[in-house]
Short mmCIF file of C-alpha atoms and ligand atoms in Angstrom, two decimals:
data_model
loop_
_atom_site.label_atom_id
_atom_site.label_comp_id
_atom_site.label_asym_id
_atom_site.label_seq_id
_atom_site.Cartn_x
_atom_site.Cartn_y
_atom_site.Cartn_z
CA MET A 8 27.53 5.33 8.72
CA THR A 9 26.63 7.61 11.63
CA ASP A 10 22.92 7.84 12.36
CA PHE A 11 22.43 11.61 12.40
CA ALA A 12 19.43 13.38 13.87
CA PHE A 13 18.79 14.81 10.40
CA GLN A 14 18.26 13.42 6.93
CA LEU A 15 21.38 13.38 4.84
CA ARG A 16 21.01 13.39 1.06
CA PRO A 17 21.64 9.83 -0.15
CA GLU A 18 24.21 11.12 -2.68
CA ILE A 19 26.25 12.51 0.23
CA ALA A 20 25.67 9.57 2.56
CA ASP A 21 26.97 7.26 -0.16
CA LEU A 22 30.20 9.19 -0.76
CA LYS A 23 33.24 6.98 -0.30
CA ASP A 24 36.80 7.94 0.59
CA SER A 25 39.11 7.91 -2.39
CA GLN A 26 41.20 4.72 -2.32
CA ILE A 27 44.27 6.91 -2.77
CA VAL A 28 43.38 8.59 0.51
CA ASP A 29 42.75 5.17 2.12
CA VAL A 30 46.32 4.09 1.44
CA TRP A 31 47.74 7.54 2.22
CA LYS A 32 46.07 7.54 5.66
CA MET A 33 47.65 4.16 6.47
CA GLY A 34 51.03 5.75 5.78
CA PHE A 35 50.58 8.25 8.66
CA THR A 36 51.60 5.52 11.09
CA VAL A 37 54.56 4.23 9.06
CA PRO A 38 57.82 6.00 9.95
CA ASP A 39 60.05 7.06 7.07
CA VAL A 40 57.57 6.00 4.39
CA ILE A 41 58.33 7.24 0.85
CA GLY A 42 55.00 8.45 -0.46
CA LEU A 43 54.67 8.34 -4.23
CA TRP A 44 50.91 8.02 -3.96
CA VAL A 45 49.46 11.50 -4.31
CA GLY A 46 49.77 13.90 -7.21
CA GLU A 47 52.42 16.27 -6.02
CA GLY A 48 56.17 16.51 -5.95
CA ASP A 49 58.58 17.20 -3.11
CA LEU A 50 59.51 20.77 -4.13
CA PRO A 51 58.00 23.71 -2.24
CA THR A 52 56.60 26.66 -4.20
CA PRO A 53 59.51 28.81 -5.46
CA ASP A 54 60.37 31.95 -3.51
CA PHE A 55 59.52 34.46 -6.26
CA ILE A 56 55.90 33.29 -6.15
CA CYS A 57 55.70 33.23 -2.34
CA ASP A 58 57.28 36.69 -2.14
CA ALA A 59 54.70 38.17 -4.50
CA ALA A 60 51.86 36.77 -2.39
CA ALA A 61 53.48 37.91 0.85
CA GLN A 62 53.95 41.40 -0.53
CA ALA A 63 50.31 41.51 -1.63
CA LEU A 64 49.26 40.53 1.89
CA ARG A 65 51.38 43.28 3.40
CA GLU A 66 49.92 45.77 0.92
CA GLY A 67 46.45 44.98 2.21
CA LYS A 68 45.18 42.94 -0.74
CA THR A 69 42.94 41.14 1.71
CA PHE A 70 39.46 42.19 0.63
CA TYR A 71 36.71 40.48 -1.35
CA THR A 72 37.58 40.51 -5.00
CA TYR A 73 36.26 39.86 -8.50
CA LYS A 74 34.38 36.57 -8.89
CA ARG A 75 36.45 35.69 -11.97
CA GLY A 76 39.74 36.65 -10.31
CA ILE A 77 41.80 39.86 -10.17
CA PRO A 78 42.08 41.58 -13.58
CA GLU A 79 45.90 41.37 -13.42
CA LEU A 80 45.76 37.58 -13.23
CA ARG A 81 43.23 37.35 -16.05
CA ALA A 82 45.48 39.58 -18.17
CA ALA A 83 48.49 37.39 -17.34
CA LEU A 84 46.51 34.29 -18.33
CA ILE A 85 45.52 35.86 -21.65
CA ASP A 86 49.21 36.52 -22.38
CA TYR A 87 50.12 33.01 -21.24
CA HIS A 88 47.67 31.35 -23.63
CA ARG A 89 48.85 33.59 -26.46
CA ASP A 90 52.47 32.60 -25.81
CA LEU A 91 51.66 28.90 -25.51
CA TYR A 92 49.19 28.40 -28.34
CA GLY A 93 49.15 31.61 -30.37
CA ILE A 94 45.48 32.17 -29.51
CA GLU A 95 43.73 35.33 -28.41
CA LEU A 96 41.29 34.73 -25.55
CA ALA A 97 38.67 37.30 -24.61
CA ASP A 98 38.83 38.29 -20.94
CA GLU A 99 35.22 37.18 -20.43
CA ARG A 100 36.24 33.58 -21.15
CA ILE A 101 38.61 33.34 -18.19
CA ALA A 102 37.65 32.61 -14.60
CA VAL A 103 40.03 32.02 -11.72
CA THR A 104 38.85 29.24 -9.40
CA SER A 105 39.85 27.64 -6.12
CA ALA A 106 42.10 25.19 -7.98
CA GLY A 107 41.24 22.55 -10.53
CA MET A 108 38.96 20.68 -8.15
CA ASN A 109 36.64 23.65 -7.63
CA ALA A 110 36.75 24.38 -11.36
CA MET A 111 35.54 20.84 -12.09
CA MET A 112 32.76 21.11 -9.52
CA LEU A 113 31.58 24.49 -10.84
CA VAL A 114 31.41 23.20 -14.40
CA ILE A 115 29.62 20.03 -13.32
CA GLN A 116 27.16 22.11 -11.26
CA SER A 117 26.39 24.07 -14.40
CA LEU A 118 25.70 20.99 -16.50
CA ILE A 119 24.55 17.96 -14.52
CA GLY A 120 21.32 17.42 -12.62
CA ALA A 121 19.48 14.38 -11.30
CA GLY A 122 18.91 11.88 -14.10
CA ASP A 123 21.64 13.27 -16.36
CA ASN A 124 24.85 11.48 -17.09
CA ALA A 125 28.44 12.39 -17.88
CA VAL A 126 30.78 10.13 -19.79
CA CYS A 127 34.34 9.98 -18.44
CA VAL A 128 37.43 8.63 -20.13
CA THR A 129 39.09 6.37 -17.55
CA PRO A 130 41.29 5.47 -15.72
CA VAL A 131 41.23 9.01 -14.38
CA TRP A 132 41.56 11.01 -11.18
CA PRO A 133 38.38 9.86 -9.44
CA ASN A 134 37.22 13.18 -7.97
CA ILE A 135 35.29 13.90 -11.16
CA PHE A 136 33.08 10.87 -10.46
CA ALA A 137 32.15 12.28 -7.04
CA CYS A 138 31.29 15.71 -8.51
CA ILE A 139 28.82 14.06 -10.89
CA GLU A 140 27.35 11.79 -8.23
CA ILE A 141 26.95 14.56 -5.63
CA LEU A 142 24.69 16.32 -8.12
CA GLY A 143 22.63 13.18 -8.68
CA GLY A 144 24.14 12.38 -12.07
CA GLU A 145 25.22 9.03 -13.44
CA VAL A 146 28.89 8.38 -14.25
CA ARG A 147 29.52 6.42 -17.43
CA GLN A 148 33.04 5.20 -17.95
CA VAL A 149 34.90 4.42 -21.14
CA ALA A 150 38.28 2.84 -20.52
CA LEU A 151 41.53 3.53 -22.28
CA ARG A 152 43.46 0.41 -23.21
CA GLY A 153 47.07 0.25 -22.05
CA ASP A 154 49.68 -1.79 -23.88
CA ALA A 155 53.39 -1.79 -24.59
CA SER A 156 53.00 1.21 -26.90
CA GLY A 157 50.97 3.42 -24.57
CA TRP A 158 47.29 4.18 -23.89
CA HIS A 159 44.58 4.13 -26.56
CA LEU A 160 40.98 5.34 -26.72
CA ASP A 161 38.30 3.71 -28.85
CA LEU A 162 36.32 6.80 -29.88
CA ASP A 163 33.38 4.72 -31.11
CA GLN A 164 33.00 3.31 -27.63
CA LEU A 165 33.01 6.85 -26.25
CA PHE A 166 30.29 7.95 -28.67
CA ALA A 167 28.25 4.81 -28.01
CA ALA A 168 28.30 5.55 -24.26
CA CYS A 169 26.43 8.83 -24.84
CA ASN A 170 22.65 9.00 -24.93
CA SER A 171 20.00 11.72 -24.77
CA LYS A 172 20.73 12.26 -21.07
CA THR A 173 24.43 12.88 -21.62
CA LYS A 174 25.29 16.45 -20.75
CA ALA A 175 29.07 16.24 -20.57
CA ILE A 176 32.09 14.27 -21.66
CA TYR A 177 35.07 14.57 -19.31
CA LEU A 178 38.62 13.73 -20.22
CA ALA A 179 42.02 14.63 -18.85
CA SER A 180 44.67 15.16 -21.51
CA PRO A 181 47.45 14.70 -20.49
CA GLY A 182 45.80 12.16 -18.25
CA ASN A 183 46.17 11.25 -14.63
CA PRO A 184 47.11 8.43 -13.96
CA THR A 185 47.98 7.46 -17.53
CA GLY A 186 49.84 10.43 -19.03
CA TRP A 187 47.75 9.75 -22.16
CA VAL A 188 47.51 12.66 -24.62
CA MET A 189 44.47 12.64 -26.88
CA PRO A 190 45.62 12.46 -30.53
CA ASP A 191 44.74 15.35 -32.79
CA ASP A 192 42.34 13.43 -35.05
CA GLN A 193 40.39 12.22 -32.00
CA ARG A 194 40.17 15.73 -30.55
CA ARG A 195 38.69 16.99 -33.81
CA ALA A 196 36.25 14.08 -34.14
CA LEU A 197 35.12 14.50 -30.53
CA LEU A 198 34.59 18.21 -31.02
CA ASP A 199 32.40 17.55 -34.09
CA PHE A 200 30.41 14.97 -32.15
CA ALA A 201 29.89 17.30 -29.17
CA ARG A 202 28.79 20.15 -31.44
CA SER A 203 26.26 18.00 -33.20
CA ARG A 204 24.84 16.53 -29.97
CA ARG A 205 25.07 19.75 -27.86
CA ILE A 206 27.12 17.92 -25.26
CA ALA A 207 29.75 19.85 -23.28
CA ILE A 208 33.34 18.65 -23.32
CA ILE A 209 35.17 19.23 -20.06
CA VAL A 210 38.85 18.98 -20.82
CA ASP A 211 41.17 18.78 -17.88
CA GLU A 212 44.53 20.16 -18.95
CA VAL A 213 46.17 20.53 -15.53
CA TYR A 214 49.19 18.52 -16.73
CA ASN A 215 49.58 20.43 -20.01
CA ARG A 216 53.11 21.64 -19.19
CA LEU A 217 54.37 18.30 -17.85
CA VAL A 218 55.09 16.93 -21.27
CA TYR A 219 58.48 15.67 -22.35
CA ASP A 220 58.83 16.02 -26.09
CA ARG A 221 57.44 19.55 -26.62
CA PRO A 222 56.89 22.70 -24.55
CA VAL A 223 53.16 22.15 -24.06
CA ALA A 224 50.62 19.42 -24.76
CA PRO A 225 48.11 20.12 -27.54
CA SER A 226 44.99 21.85 -26.25
CA PHE A 227 41.34 21.85 -27.21
CA LEU A 228 41.68 25.63 -27.17
CA GLU A 229 43.68 25.41 -30.39
CA ILE A 230 40.77 23.87 -32.29
CA ALA A 231 37.60 25.06 -30.51
CA THR A 232 35.87 28.31 -31.39
CA PRO A 233 34.67 30.60 -28.56
CA ASP A 234 31.11 29.34 -29.07
CA ASP A 235 31.96 25.66 -28.90
CA PRO A 236 30.73 23.65 -25.91
CA VAL A 237 34.22 23.33 -24.44
CA PHE A 238 35.33 24.05 -20.87
CA VAL A 239 39.07 23.79 -20.29
CA VAL A 240 40.14 23.32 -16.67
CA ASN A 241 43.64 24.20 -15.52
CA SER A 242 45.50 24.75 -12.26
CA PHE A 243 48.59 26.28 -10.69
CA SER A 244 49.05 23.15 -8.56
CA LYS A 245 51.24 20.92 -10.69
CA THR A 246 53.13 23.23 -13.06
CA TRP A 247 54.40 25.67 -10.41
CA ALA A 248 54.49 23.34 -7.37
CA MET A 249 51.51 25.11 -5.77
CA THR A 250 49.22 22.27 -4.68
CA GLY A 251 48.49 23.87 -1.30
CA TRP A 252 47.52 27.24 -2.76
CA ARG A 253 44.30 26.00 -4.28
CA VAL A 254 44.19 28.26 -7.31
CA GLY A 255 43.26 27.27 -10.85
CA TRP A 256 41.30 28.60 -13.77
CA ILE A 257 38.76 27.76 -16.45
CA VAL A 258 38.57 28.87 -20.06
CA MET A 259 34.84 28.91 -20.78
CA PRO A 260 32.62 29.38 -23.81
CA ARG A 261 31.76 32.94 -24.79
CA HIS A 262 28.88 34.57 -22.88
CA PHE A 263 29.16 32.12 -20.00
CA ALA A 264 30.83 34.63 -17.64
CA PRO A 265 27.63 35.97 -15.97
CA VAL A 266 26.50 32.40 -15.23
CA PHE A 267 29.91 31.58 -13.81
CA GLU A 268 29.95 34.71 -11.66
CA ARG A 269 26.58 33.90 -10.10
CA LEU A 270 27.62 30.32 -9.43
CA ALA A 271 30.96 31.39 -7.95
CA GLU A 272 29.14 33.81 -5.64
CA PHE A 273 27.26 30.89 -4.11
CA ASN A 274 30.27 28.60 -3.89
CA THR A 275 33.31 30.59 -2.80
CA SER A 276 32.18 34.21 -3.35
CA GLY A 277 35.50 34.67 -5.12
CA GLY A 278 39.09 33.71 -4.42
CA GLN A 279 41.90 35.19 -2.31
CA PRO A 280 43.46 38.24 -4.01
CA PHE A 281 46.86 37.92 -2.29
CA LEU A 282 47.23 34.33 -3.54
CA GLN A 283 46.26 35.48 -7.01
CA TRP A 284 49.13 37.98 -6.93
CA GLY A 285 51.45 35.01 -6.35
CA CYS A 286 49.88 33.39 -9.40
CA VAL A 287 50.56 36.51 -11.49
CA ALA A 288 54.25 36.09 -10.58
CA ALA A 289 54.08 32.39 -11.50
CA ILE A 290 52.75 33.22 -14.96
CA ARG A 291 54.89 36.29 -15.60
CA HIS A 292 58.21 35.00 -14.24
CA GLY A 293 57.79 31.22 -13.99
CA GLU A 294 59.10 29.83 -17.28
CA ASP A 295 62.58 28.98 -15.95
CA PHE A 296 61.01 27.17 -13.03
CA VAL A 297 58.67 25.25 -15.35
CA LYS A 298 61.60 24.16 -17.52
CA ALA A 299 63.52 22.97 -14.45
CA MET A 300 60.43 21.18 -13.14
CA VAL A 301 59.88 19.37 -16.45
CA ALA A 302 63.56 18.39 -16.67
CA ARG A 303 63.44 17.04 -13.12
CA CYS A 304 60.27 15.05 -13.84
CA LYS A 305 61.79 13.68 -17.04
CA SER A 306 64.86 12.39 -15.20
CA GLY A 307 62.55 11.00 -12.50
CA ARG A 308 60.54 9.20 -15.13
CA ASP A 309 63.59 7.81 -16.90
CA LEU A 310 65.09 6.61 -13.63
CA VAL A 311 61.90 4.95 -12.43
CA VAL A 312 61.06 3.34 -15.78
CA SER A 313 64.54 1.88 -16.17
CA ARG A 314 64.57 0.58 -12.59
CA LEU A 315 61.04 -0.85 -12.84
CA THR A 316 61.56 -2.59 -16.16
CA ALA A 317 64.68 -4.25 -14.75
CA MET A 318 62.58 -5.84 -11.95
CA ASN A 319 61.17 -9.30 -12.29
CA ARG A 320 57.39 -9.44 -12.82
CA VAL A 321 57.11 -5.66 -13.35
CA SER A 322 56.05 -3.92 -16.55
CA VAL A 323 55.10 -0.32 -17.30
CA VAL A 324 52.91 1.40 -19.87
CA PRO A 325 54.95 4.15 -21.55
CA ASN A 326 53.68 7.68 -20.90
CA GLU A 327 54.17 10.88 -22.86
CA ALA A 328 53.27 13.33 -20.14
CA SER A 329 52.17 13.99 -16.51
CA PHE A 330 54.34 12.90 -13.58
CA TYR A 331 52.93 9.43 -13.14
CA VAL A 332 53.74 6.02 -14.43
CA MET A 333 51.34 3.08 -14.38
CA LEU A 334 53.01 -0.21 -13.58
CA ARG A 335 51.86 -3.80 -13.41
CA VAL A 336 53.12 -6.53 -11.14
CA ALA A 337 52.44 -10.07 -12.31
CA ASP A 338 50.37 -12.03 -9.73
CA MET A 339 49.74 -8.87 -7.75
CA GLY A 340 46.17 -9.77 -6.75
CA ASN A 341 43.93 -6.89 -5.72
CA ALA A 342 45.70 -3.55 -6.24
CA LEU A 343 44.32 -1.92 -3.06
CA ASP A 344 45.38 -4.87 -0.87
CA PHE A 345 48.79 -4.83 -2.54
CA CYS A 346 49.24 -1.10 -1.84
CA LYS A 347 48.19 -1.49 1.79
CA ARG A 348 50.78 -4.22 2.35
CA LEU A 349 53.39 -2.25 0.42
CA VAL A 350 52.98 0.77 2.73
CA VAL A 351 53.29 -1.22 5.92
CA GLU A 352 55.86 -3.84 4.89
CA GLY A 353 57.75 -2.02 2.14
CA ARG A 354 57.45 1.60 3.40
CA ILE A 355 56.53 2.96 -0.03
CA GLY A 356 53.22 4.50 -0.95
CA LEU A 357 51.70 3.85 -4.37
CA ALA A 358 48.14 4.53 -5.48
CA PRO A 359 46.04 1.48 -6.39
CA GLY A 360 44.83 1.49 -10.00
CA THR A 361 41.41 0.45 -8.68
CA ALA A 362 41.02 4.04 -7.45
CA PHE A 363 40.83 5.44 -10.98
CA GLY A 364 37.78 3.72 -12.40
CA ARG A 365 37.46 1.29 -15.26
CA GLY A 366 40.68 0.14 -16.91
CA GLY A 367 42.88 0.84 -13.89
CA ASP A 368 42.40 -2.35 -11.86
CA ALA A 369 45.51 -4.19 -12.97
CA TYR A 370 47.85 -1.26 -12.31
CA LEU A 371 49.58 0.78 -9.64
CA ARG A 372 50.25 4.49 -10.05
CA LEU A 373 53.58 5.97 -9.04
CA CYS A 374 54.27 9.73 -8.91
CA TYR A 375 57.90 10.33 -9.80
CA ALA A 376 58.13 14.11 -9.13
CA GLN A 377 60.72 13.45 -6.43
CA SER A 378 64.48 13.68 -5.92
CA GLU A 379 66.71 11.06 -7.48
CA THR A 380 67.80 9.91 -4.02
CA ARG A 381 64.26 9.28 -2.85
CA LEU A 382 63.29 7.58 -6.10
CA ASN A 383 66.29 5.27 -5.95
CA GLU A 384 65.53 4.42 -2.34
CA ALA A 385 61.89 3.75 -3.28
CA MET A 386 62.97 1.44 -6.10
CA ASP A 387 65.32 -0.45 -3.74
CA ARG A 388 62.47 -0.89 -1.27
CA LEU A 389 60.04 -2.02 -3.98
CA SER A 390 62.37 -4.66 -5.37
CA GLY A 391 63.10 -5.88 -1.81
CA PHE A 392 59.34 -6.10 -1.13
CA LEU A 393 58.64 -7.92 -4.39
CA ALA A 394 61.35 -10.48 -3.69
CA LYS A 395 59.29 -11.58 -0.67
CA TYR A 396 55.80 -11.00 -2.05
C1 LIG B 405 43.51 15.23 -13.64
C2 LIG B 405 43.45 16.18 -12.49
N1 LIG B 405 42.60 17.19 -12.55
C3 LIG B 405 42.49 18.08 -11.56
C4 LIG B 405 43.26 17.96 -10.43
C5 LIG B 405 43.04 18.98 -9.39
O1 LIG B 405 44.15 19.63 -8.95
P1 LIG B 405 44.00 20.91 -8.03
O2 LIG B 405 42.66 20.87 -7.40
O3 LIG B 405 45.11 20.80 -7.03
O4 LIG B 405 44.16 22.06 -8.93
C6 LIG B 405 44.12 16.90 -10.29
C7 LIG B 405 44.91 16.70 -9.06
O5 LIG B 405 45.54 15.69 -8.82
C8 LIG B 405 44.24 15.99 -11.35
O6 LIG B 405 45.08 14.96 -11.31
#
């Protein structure tokens, strides 16, 4: 740690790199590596979205804009939720954010202070832990259990992890890295619990469209009332191949909009209107792309799962959604060390399960949103590496 001439907050001094980033950085020096480590595919954003943003730029949509996003995007999102779930959202419940990450941070800033805690269902994308810790909160983790039938949550364990200092429960459904989708009875029981304890539920639904047996994953929005303590986080990143755009949104409880607007003013002071015009195009004209994206991910998953299960010592936990699969290698040792060797010697990048909190240690995460050719090449390399490992 650098010894600065100023006093850094301990919460910031103690921040660690994500282990996913640790492995990813090692890959910079490996020529021709196939990176299946981070949460994005190999497709660029489709032209119809880029064109809408470019046109908005040329039209001079370059000024400060509404803290909750341009009205046209909020209107598109209202229509989108109606089409997906048959629900009618009030405009005041929608806020456009600088992607899912910023949405998570804004919600955590609203809820967690020093001495509070948030309970997270793990293994999960670890950035939520850092949001809580940066604000001086304690992260409590309740692990899903993976087996040959999928991932399972013990709801009693989740409830038992909450105490009087618990201000939020965070879960991603569909989950990253697990693809776990919270069953309906658990969603209802959790909602009842949160109501009775006045604890906020932060539901991360950024993978809601990457689901293989139905058009959309079930949402908390279908069961929560506008006054319930539920914040639903979503993003353009995964569904429309827009990771670099950094645009997402939150559906918030009723009457929260003025609080959000003040907080946004002191974080980003609002988003980029020309990018938001691209997002309007994604919502209004993106369904064919989404269908193609899901079909591509489904074939990627089927390919990878059949190749992995045919390998000696490898097993996978079935997933219903997302674009990740969690795999186990018998006698793997430490997952981070394994991934570091795999990058250098095998020229494939996977994310170590140790990066995702409790319950992930024994696994490796693979993102299969890639072309068939690259996935096949990655599987060839992995089996060659394992033969020598
Ligand atoms: C579960 C989950 N939530 C949120 C995000 C944030 O995505 P973005 O900030 O690109 O919208 C990610 C990205 O990997 C994720 O996996």
